[in-house]
Each structure stands twice: as structure tokens, then as C-alpha cells.
Coordinates of C-alpha atoms in Angstrom, one line a residue:
A1 CA 0.0 0.0 0.0
V2 CA 2.8 2.4 0.8
R3 CA 4.7 1.6 -2.4
D4 CA 1.5 2.2 -4.4
C5 CA 0.9 5.5 -2.7
M6 CA 4.4 6.6 -3.6
V7 CA 3.8 6.3 -7.4
S8 CA 3.8 9.9 -8.4
D9 CA 5.2 12.1 -11.2
A10 CA 5.1 15.0 -8.7
P11 CA 7.4 15.8 -5.7
L12 CA 6.3 13.6 -2.8
G13 CA 6.8 13.6 1.0
A14 CA 5.0 12.7 4.2
F15 CA 3.6 14.1 7.4
L16 CA 5.6 12.9 10.5
S17 CA 4.3 13.5 14.0
G18 CA 6.7 11.0 15.7
G19 CA 3.8 8.8 16.7
I20 CA 3.3 5.1 15.7
D21 CA 1.2 5.6 12.6
S22 CA 3.1 8.3 10.7
S23 CA 6.4 6.9 11.8
T24 CA 5.5 3.5 10.4
I25 CA 4.5 5.0 7.1
V26 CA 7.7 7.1 6.9
A27 CA 9.8 4.1 7.9
L28 CA 8.3 2.0 5.1
M29 CA 8.7 4.8 2.6
Q30 CA 12.3 5.3 3.5
S31 CA 12.9 1.5 3.2
V32 CA 11.9 1.5 -0.5
S33 CA 13.3 4.9 -1.4
A34 CA 16.7 5.6 -2.9
R35 CA 16.9 9.1 -1.5
P36 CA 15.8 10.7 1.8
V37 CA 12.1 11.1 2.1
K38 CA 10.9 14.6 2.7
T39 CA 9.0 14.8 6.0
F40 CA 7.2 17.6 7.7
S41 CA 6.0 18.2 11.2
I42 CA 4.4 20.9 13.4
G43 CA 5.6 21.9 16.9
F44 CA 4.2 24.0 19.7
H45 CA 6.0 26.0 22.4
E46 CA 3.6 24.4 24.9
D47 CA 5.3 21.2 26.1
D48 CA 2.1 19.1 26.6
F49 CA 1.3 19.5 22.9
N50 CA 4.7 19.5 21.3
E51 CA 5.5 16.3 19.3
A52 CA 8.1 18.1 17.1
R53 CA 11.0 16.9 19.2
H54 CA 9.8 13.3 18.9
A55 CA 9.3 13.7 15.1
A56 CA 12.8 15.1 14.8
A57 CA 14.3 12.1 16.6
V58 CA 12.4 9.6 14.4
A59 CA 13.5 11.6 11.3
A60 CA 17.1 11.6 12.4
H61 CA 17.1 7.8 13.0
L62 CA 15.4 7.0 9.6
G63 CA 17.5 9.6 7.7
T64 CA 14.7 11.6 6.2
D65 CA 15.0 15.2 4.9
H66 CA 13.0 16.8 7.7
T67 CA 11.3 20.2 8.0
E68 CA 9.5 21.5 11.0
L69 CA 7.4 24.6 11.9
Y70 CA 6.6 25.8 15.4
V71 CA 3.1 27.3 15.6
T72 CA 2.1 30.2 17.8
A73 CA -1.3 31.6 18.7
Q74 CA -0.6 34.4 16.2
D75 CA -0.3 31.8 13.5
A76 CA -3.6 30.3 14.5
Q77 CA -5.2 33.7 14.6
A78 CA -4.1 34.3 11.0
V79 CA -5.6 31.0 9.8
I80 CA -9.0 31.2 11.6
P81 CA -10.7 33.7 9.2
A82 CA -10.1 31.2 6.4
L83 CA -11.7 28.2 8.2
P84 CA -15.4 28.8 7.3
A85 CA -14.7 29.0 3.6
M86 CA -12.1 26.2 3.8
Y87 CA -14.5 23.7 5.3
D88 CA -17.8 25.2 4.0
E89 CA -19.5 24.0 7.2
P90 CA -19.2 24.6 10.9
F91 CA -16.3 22.0 11.4
A92 CA -15.0 21.9 14.9
D93 CA -11.8 19.9 15.3
S94 CA -9.3 22.4 16.5
S95 CA -6.4 20.4 15.0
Q96 CA -7.7 21.7 11.7
I97 CA -5.4 24.7 12.3
S98 CA -2.2 22.7 12.6
T99 CA -3.3 20.3 9.8
H100 CA -3.7 23.3 7.5
L101 CA -0.3 24.8 8.6
V102 CA 1.6 21.5 8.1
S103 CA 0.0 21.1 4.7
R104 CA 1.1 24.6 3.8
L105 CA 4.6 23.8 5.0
A106 CA 4.7 20.6 3.0
R107 CA 3.3 22.4 -0.1
D108 CA 6.4 24.6 -0.3
S109 CA 8.4 21.5 -1.2
V110 CA 6.0 18.8 -2.5
T111 CA 2.6 18.4 -4.1
V112 CA 1.8 14.9 -2.7
S113 CA 2.0 13.9 1.0
L114 CA 1.4 10.6 2.7
S115 CA -0.1 10.4 6.2
G116 CA -0.7 7.8 8.9
D117 CA -4.4 8.5 9.3
G118 CA -6.6 5.5 10.0
G119 CA -4.2 3.6 12.2
D120 CA -6.0 4.4 15.4
E121 CA -9.4 3.3 14.2
L122 CA -8.2 0.1 12.4
F123 CA -5.6 -1.1 14.9
G124 CA -6.9 0.1 18.2
G125 CA -4.8 3.1 18.9
Y126 CA -7.1 5.4 20.8
N127 CA -6.7 5.2 24.6
R128 CA -10.5 5.1 24.9
Y129 CA -10.7 1.5 23.6
L130 CA -9.0 -0.2 26.6
A131 CA -9.8 2.6 29.0
G132 CA -13.5 2.5 28.0
E133 CA -13.7 -1.2 28.6
R134 CA -12.2 -0.8 32.1
M135 CA -14.4 2.1 32.8
A136 CA -17.6 0.3 31.8
R137 CA -16.8 -2.6 34.2
F138 CA -16.0 -0.2 37.0
N139 CA -19.2 1.7 36.5
R140 CA -21.2 -1.5 36.4
R141 CA -19.8 -2.6 39.7
T142 CA -19.8 0.7 41.5
P143 CA -23.0 2.3 42.9
R144 CA -24.1 5.4 41.2
A145 CA -24.0 7.4 44.4
A146 CA -20.3 6.5 44.9
R147 CA -19.5 7.4 41.3
R148 CA -21.2 10.7 41.7
A149 CA -19.2 11.5 44.9
L150 CA -15.9 10.5 43.2
A151 CA -16.7 12.7 40.2
A152 CA -17.5 15.7 42.5
A153 CA -14.2 15.2 44.3
I154 CA -12.2 15.1 41.0
T155 CA -13.8 18.2 39.5
A156 CA -13.5 20.1 42.7
V157 CA -9.8 20.3 41.9
P158 CA -9.2 22.8 39.0
V159 CA -7.6 21.7 35.8
S160 CA -4.6 24.0 36.5
T161 CA -4.0 22.4 39.9
W162 CA -4.0 18.9 38.4
D163 CA -1.6 20.0 35.7
S164 CA 0.8 21.8 38.1
G165 CA 0.9 18.8 40.4
A166 CA 1.5 16.4 37.6
K167 CA 4.3 18.7 36.3
D168 CA 6.1 18.3 39.6
L169 CA 5.8 14.5 39.6
R170 CA 6.5 14.0 35.9
P171 CA 10.3 13.8 36.1
L172 CA 10.0 11.0 38.7
L173 CA 7.9 8.8 36.5
P174 CA 8.8 6.4 33.6
R175 CA 8.2 8.1 30.2
R176 CA 5.2 6.0 29.4
F177 CA 3.4 7.4 32.5
Q178 CA 4.3 11.0 31.9
I179 CA 0.7 11.8 30.7
P180 CA 0.2 15.2 29.2
Q181 CA -2.8 17.4 29.9
I182 CA -3.6 15.4 33.0
G183 CA -6.1 17.9 34.3
D184 CA -8.3 17.7 31.2
K185 CA -8.1 13.9 31.3
A186 CA -9.1 13.8 35.0
H187 CA -12.1 16.0 34.4
K188 CA -13.1 13.9 31.4
F189 CA -12.8 10.8 33.5
A190 CA -15.1 12.4 36.1
G191 CA -17.7 13.0 33.4
L192 CA -17.7 9.4 32.3
L193 CA -18.5 8.1 35.8
A194 CA -22.2 8.8 35.1
S195 CA -22.3 6.3 32.2
D196 CA -24.2 3.1 32.8
D197 CA -23.4 1.1 29.7
G198 CA -20.9 0.9 26.8
R199 CA -23.1 2.8 24.4
G200 CA -23.5 5.6 26.9
L201 CA -19.8 5.6 27.7
Y202 CA -18.9 6.0 24.0
R203 CA -21.5 8.7 23.5
D204 CA -20.0 10.6 26.5
V205 CA -16.4 10.1 25.3
C206 CA -17.2 11.5 21.8
S207 CA -19.6 14.3 22.9
Q208 CA -18.3 17.7 23.8
W209 CA -21.8 18.8 25.0
P210 CA -23.4 15.9 26.8
N211 CA -27.0 17.1 26.2
P212 CA -28.0 19.1 23.1
N213 CA -30.9 20.6 24.9
G214 CA -28.6 22.0 27.5
V215 CA -26.9 24.4 25.1
L216 CA -29.2 24.6 22.0
V217 CA -32.6 26.4 21.9
N218 CA -35.1 23.5 21.4
G219 CA -32.1 21.2 20.9
S220 CA -32.6 17.5 20.3
E221 CA -30.4 14.7 18.9
P222 CA -31.6 12.5 16.0
E223 CA -31.0 8.7 16.0
T224 CA -27.6 7.7 14.6
L225 CA -25.5 4.5 14.3
I226 CA -24.7 4.8 18.0
D227 CA -28.4 4.0 18.8
R228 CA -28.3 0.6 17.1
N229 CA -28.6 -2.1 19.8
D230 CA -26.8 -4.8 17.7
L231 CA -23.5 -2.9 17.9
W232 CA -23.4 -3.0 21.7
R233 CA -23.3 -6.6 22.9
G234 CA -21.4 -6.2 26.2
D235 CA -18.2 -5.1 27.8
D236 CA -16.1 -7.8 26.2
D237 CA -17.0 -6.5 22.7
L238 CA -16.8 -2.8 23.7
P239 CA -13.3 -2.0 22.2
H240 CA -14.3 -3.5 18.8
A241 CA -17.7 -1.8 18.9
M242 CA -16.0 1.6 19.6
M243 CA -13.5 0.9 16.8
L244 CA -16.3 0.1 14.4
M245 CA -18.2 3.3 15.4
D246 CA -15.0 5.4 14.9
A247 CA -14.3 3.8 11.5
L248 CA -17.8 4.5 10.3
T249 CA -18.3 8.0 11.8
Y250 CA -15.3 9.7 13.3
L251 CA -12.8 8.7 10.7
P252 CA -14.7 9.8 7.6
D253 CA -16.6 12.7 9.1
D254 CA -13.8 14.3 11.1
I255 CA -10.3 13.0 10.4
L256 CA -10.6 12.5 6.6
T257 CA -12.7 15.6 6.2
K258 CA -10.1 17.6 8.1
V259 CA -7.1 16.3 6.2
D260 CA -8.7 16.5 2.8
R261 CA -9.9 20.1 3.0
A262 CA -6.9 21.4 4.9
S263 CA -4.5 20.0 2.3
M264 CA -6.5 20.7 -0.8
A265 CA -6.9 24.3 0.4
V266 CA -3.2 24.7 -0.5
G267 CA -3.1 22.4 -3.5
L268 CA -1.6 19.5 -1.7
E269 CA -2.8 15.9 -2.4
S270 CA -2.9 13.7 0.7
R271 CA -2.7 10.0 0.4
I272 CA -3.4 7.5 3.2
P273 CA -1.8 4.0 2.8
L274 CA -3.5 2.6 5.9
L275 CA -6.9 3.0 4.2
D276 CA -5.9 1.0 1.2
H277 CA -8.8 -1.6 0.9
R278 CA -6.3 -4.5 1.4
V279 CA -5.1 -3.0 4.7
F280 CA -8.6 -2.2 5.8
D281 CA -9.9 -5.7 5.1
F282 CA -6.8 -7.2 6.8
A283 CA -7.2 -5.1 9.9
W284 CA -10.8 -6.2 10.5
R285 CA -9.8 -9.8 10.3
L286 CA -7.2 -9.6 13.0
P287 CA -7.8 -11.0 16.4
R288 CA -8.0 -8.6 19.3
D289 CA -4.6 -9.4 20.7
M290 CA -2.9 -8.3 17.5
K291 CA -4.4 -4.8 17.9
L292 CA -4.8 -4.3 21.6
A293 CA -2.0 -5.6 23.9
P294 CA -3.0 -8.5 26.1
K295 CA -4.0 -7.6 29.6
G296 CA -1.0 -6.0 31.4
G297 CA 1.0 -5.6 28.2
P298 CA 3.2 -2.5 28.0
D299 CA 2.3 -1.1 24.6
G300 CA -1.4 -0.6 24.7
G301 CA -3.0 -0.4 21.2
K302 CA -1.7 -1.0 17.7
S303 CA 0.4 -4.0 18.6
I304 CA 0.9 -5.2 15.1
L305 CA 1.9 -1.8 13.8
R306 CA 4.4 -1.5 16.5
H307 CA 6.0 -4.8 15.5
V308 CA 6.3 -3.5 12.0
L309 CA 7.8 -0.2 13.1
Y310 CA 10.3 -1.7 15.6
R311 CA 12.0 -3.4 12.6
H312 CA 13.0 0.0 11.4
A313 CA 13.3 2.1 14.6
P314 CA 14.0 1.3 18.3
R315 CA 11.2 1.0 20.8
A316 CA 12.8 3.6 23.0
L317 CA 11.8 6.3 20.5
F318 CA 8.1 5.6 21.1
D319 CA 8.1 4.7 24.8
R320 CA 5.8 7.5 25.9
P321 CA 2.1 8.2 26.3
K322 CA 0.0 8.8 23.2
M323 CA -0.4 12.6 22.5
G324 CA -2.6 12.8 19.5
F325 CA -2.5 15.8 17.1
G326 CA -4.0 18.3 19.5
V327 CA -3.4 22.0 19.7
P328 CA -3.2 24.2 22.8
I329 CA -6.4 25.9 22.0
G330 CA -7.4 26.1 25.6
D331 CA -4.4 28.3 26.5
W332 CA -4.9 30.4 23.3
L333 CA -8.5 31.1 24.1
R334 CA -7.4 32.5 27.5
G335 CA -4.7 34.6 25.7
D336 CA -4.3 35.8 22.1
L337 CA -7.7 34.4 20.9
R338 CA -9.7 35.8 23.8
D339 CA -11.0 38.9 22.1
W340 CA -11.9 37.0 19.0
A341 CA -13.9 34.5 21.1
E342 CA -15.5 37.2 23.2
S343 CA -16.9 38.8 20.1
L344 CA -18.6 35.6 18.9
L345 CA -19.8 34.6 22.4
D346 CA -21.4 38.0 23.1
V347 CA -24.6 37.5 25.1
Q348 CA -26.8 39.8 23.0
L349 CA -25.4 38.3 19.8
L350 CA -26.3 34.8 21.0
R351 CA -29.7 35.9 22.1
D352 CA -30.5 37.7 18.8
Q353 CA -29.3 34.7 16.7
G354 CA -31.5 32.3 18.7
Y355 CA -29.5 29.1 18.2
F356 CA -27.6 28.8 21.5
K357 CA -28.7 29.4 25.1
P358 CA -26.6 32.4 26.2
S359 CA -26.5 31.4 29.8
A360 CA -25.2 27.9 29.1
V361 CA -22.5 29.2 26.7
R362 CA -21.3 32.0 29.0
A363 CA -21.2 29.7 32.0
V364 CA -18.8 27.4 30.2
W365 CA -16.8 30.4 28.9
D366 CA -16.5 31.9 32.3
D367 CA -15.4 28.6 33.8
H368 CA -12.8 28.2 31.2
L369 CA -11.4 31.7 31.6
S370 CA -11.2 31.3 35.4
G371 CA -9.3 28.0 35.1
R372 CA -11.9 26.2 37.2
R373 CA -12.5 23.9 34.2
D374 CA -10.9 23.3 30.9
W375 CA -13.4 23.5 28.1
P376 CA -11.5 24.1 24.8
H377 CA -13.3 21.6 22.7
R378 CA -16.7 22.4 24.0
L379 CA -16.1 26.1 23.2
W380 CA -14.5 25.4 19.9
C381 CA -17.7 23.7 18.7
V382 CA -19.7 26.9 19.4
L383 CA -17.0 29.2 18.1
M384 CA -16.7 27.4 14.7
F385 CA -20.5 27.5 14.3
Q386 CA -20.4 31.2 15.1
A387 CA -17.5 31.9 12.7
W388 CA -19.3 30.0 10.0
L389 CA -22.6 31.8 10.6
A390 CA -20.8 35.2 10.5
E391 CA -19.3 34.3 7.2
Y392 CA -22.4 33.1 5.5
R393 CA -25.1 35.0 7.3
P394 CA -23.7 38.5 7.9
S395 CA -25.6 40.5 10.5
S396 CA -26.5 43.2 8.0
E397 CA -28.8 40.8 6.2

């Protein structure tokens, strides 16, 4: 699949984050290439989001021709006005910013770029698969009142306090336990304590706003694939059920949409070897233990991809917690992007438009600004809708 994707008359390269998926693709590319593969990565000055140093280490080991760009809030601010037209819908994955910027960086040198998208959904890479299974069992065995008390205790500690405490402990822990953004994850865990079954747990994991009626005027949620009973057969099948839901919804509707529009906006063709139909069919025939590590295993998800990768690069380069392709949007909203956000979250504006409940939106915004909670993704959903609305329905109409 990688070799087929490399057939091109145009200059070709690859996105490299330093994670398992992109590193595997780049390693295989370099193994069949007579010259250094051109690779591109994005970095952030905020350590919890910065994978550039890992990408650089992988690139150095594989011998690629590597280029990186460090992104600031000012860079993001410059991209934001173009997002409504770029996506032509209220698309709210904040990594759309960095995806566009790394595409623009790559386009300066190549016109075709390979990526590692699809690896998480096909080979069990997201933390939520194993964590969700454990969480579902814990919730089933623990009385609701006890779970509610535990959630209250966790959320009573502000995100910033969780993060500062973890920062002090991080140097004392093995690399694989140095979890970034621990405060956000702790509060997310607290929110999942209310889930009573696997389907509810998955819905809560994937939803930024748990109840549409809580934020939308006359809000309701239509039935979707998540509501199909035959997909949720018990905790033992939960990881595969979640992977299937991600492959059918999150992958095409978020990941692929994001990459396609961000890259094509700069004239860059993105190719995805892991979604070759042969790889896709092969992945769904694999037994669980070839995707998710056996109980107690050190690697977590994507076991089979790791075995392929470790033929080309040492395990030590990847012995760290999964980071994902996130951006420090929470910090930016409290800083350089605050005025922009305030203009779109104005109470009177929200009231006049009639889509969102101003009190609900402002409560989340105030909590975020104060540091009591960390709501970057919840706010980004509203902000991207508001930015799209401002673009296509000007207030003068």
C-alpha cells in the first residue's frame, strides 16, 4: 500500500508527527526509497502538545529530509478567518489549524504527501478503547452514588491544579506514565462516571456537550448509528464496537474531512496508505490481541503496527504516552484568541441569533477563563459555528 501511494510524477513527501502511525508510514517509505524522504511536522511551544522533538528524533534515525514549523497563537489567529470557507460548514476539530499549517509547510516542497491517518481506528490506537472497557466494568460494579461522589471530588480540583501537580511529579515517572494534559483527562474521567453502559460511555467520550438541549434552543439529537442495539453486545466487545463506530463515523466525518480540506486548500494531495482496501480488510480480520495488547501488556494499542515499526526504529523512540494531534487551543482562548472568542460569544449576539442558550455558553466560557474547568473543545464547537454563521449570514442581512 505504501509503495502504491508513492507512485507519483510530482514531488512527494510525508507528514511525520513522531507517533506510531506516521512513523510506520515514513519508515516503510524510506525503506523503499533511494533518497531521503521529505518529512514535515508541526511543533508547539507548549510542552504538553509538542511532538516536534519526537518527530525530529524519528526523522534523524530514519535519515529523512525533515522540516518542522513551530506554531504560535498568532499563526492560528491568521488561519482562523479562512476556516469557514475552507470547510464550508461549521467544522470543529481544533487540529484543523495545525493540519492546514503543516499542509502549507509541505506544499512549499512537495505536491503529494502521505499520512498515517486510519491507524488508530483500524488497529486500536485510541486510549478510549482499553480505558473504555475498564471504565464500563468499573461503572457497572460501583453504585451510582459512589461514582457521583468521586466525580465531584475530582472536578473540585481545578484543571490547572491537576496540571501543576503532575508537572512536579512527571520527572519522577517512567516516560510511558508522563501523561500530558492530566487535568483535562481527569475531568473527562469524572464526566464518564455517570455512564451506565458501553453505548452511553462511548457517547459521553465523543460528545463535547453531553446534552444538546442543555446548550441549544429547542435542541434534540436524531438517532444515529450509536443507537443501534446490535452494535453494543457487552463489555467484552466494547473495544471493537467503539473501533467500528469510529471507523464509520469519526474517521470519515472528522479525520478525513479535516485532512482533505486542509490539504486541498493549499493544493496538496494527501494519500493515506493505511486506508488501502487491502489493509482495511486485513485489519478487520485480525484478532483482538494483534491490535490491543494483552492484559498487562506495556504497549497498549496498535500491537501489530508497533511490531512493523520496531523493525526500522528502536522501541525507545516511542516509549511515551500517546499525545494525538491536538493544539493548545485552551491556552490560546485565554490569551491571544480571547478577544476573537468574546466577540462571537457576546450574550446579546447569541440571544439575537436564537441558536444557543446564552447562559449555558457563557457559564462554560467563564469557567474556562477562570481556570476552574478546561473546556477548549466544547467552546471550539460553538466558536466554529459562530464563525461559519458570521461568514455566510452577515448581521447586515
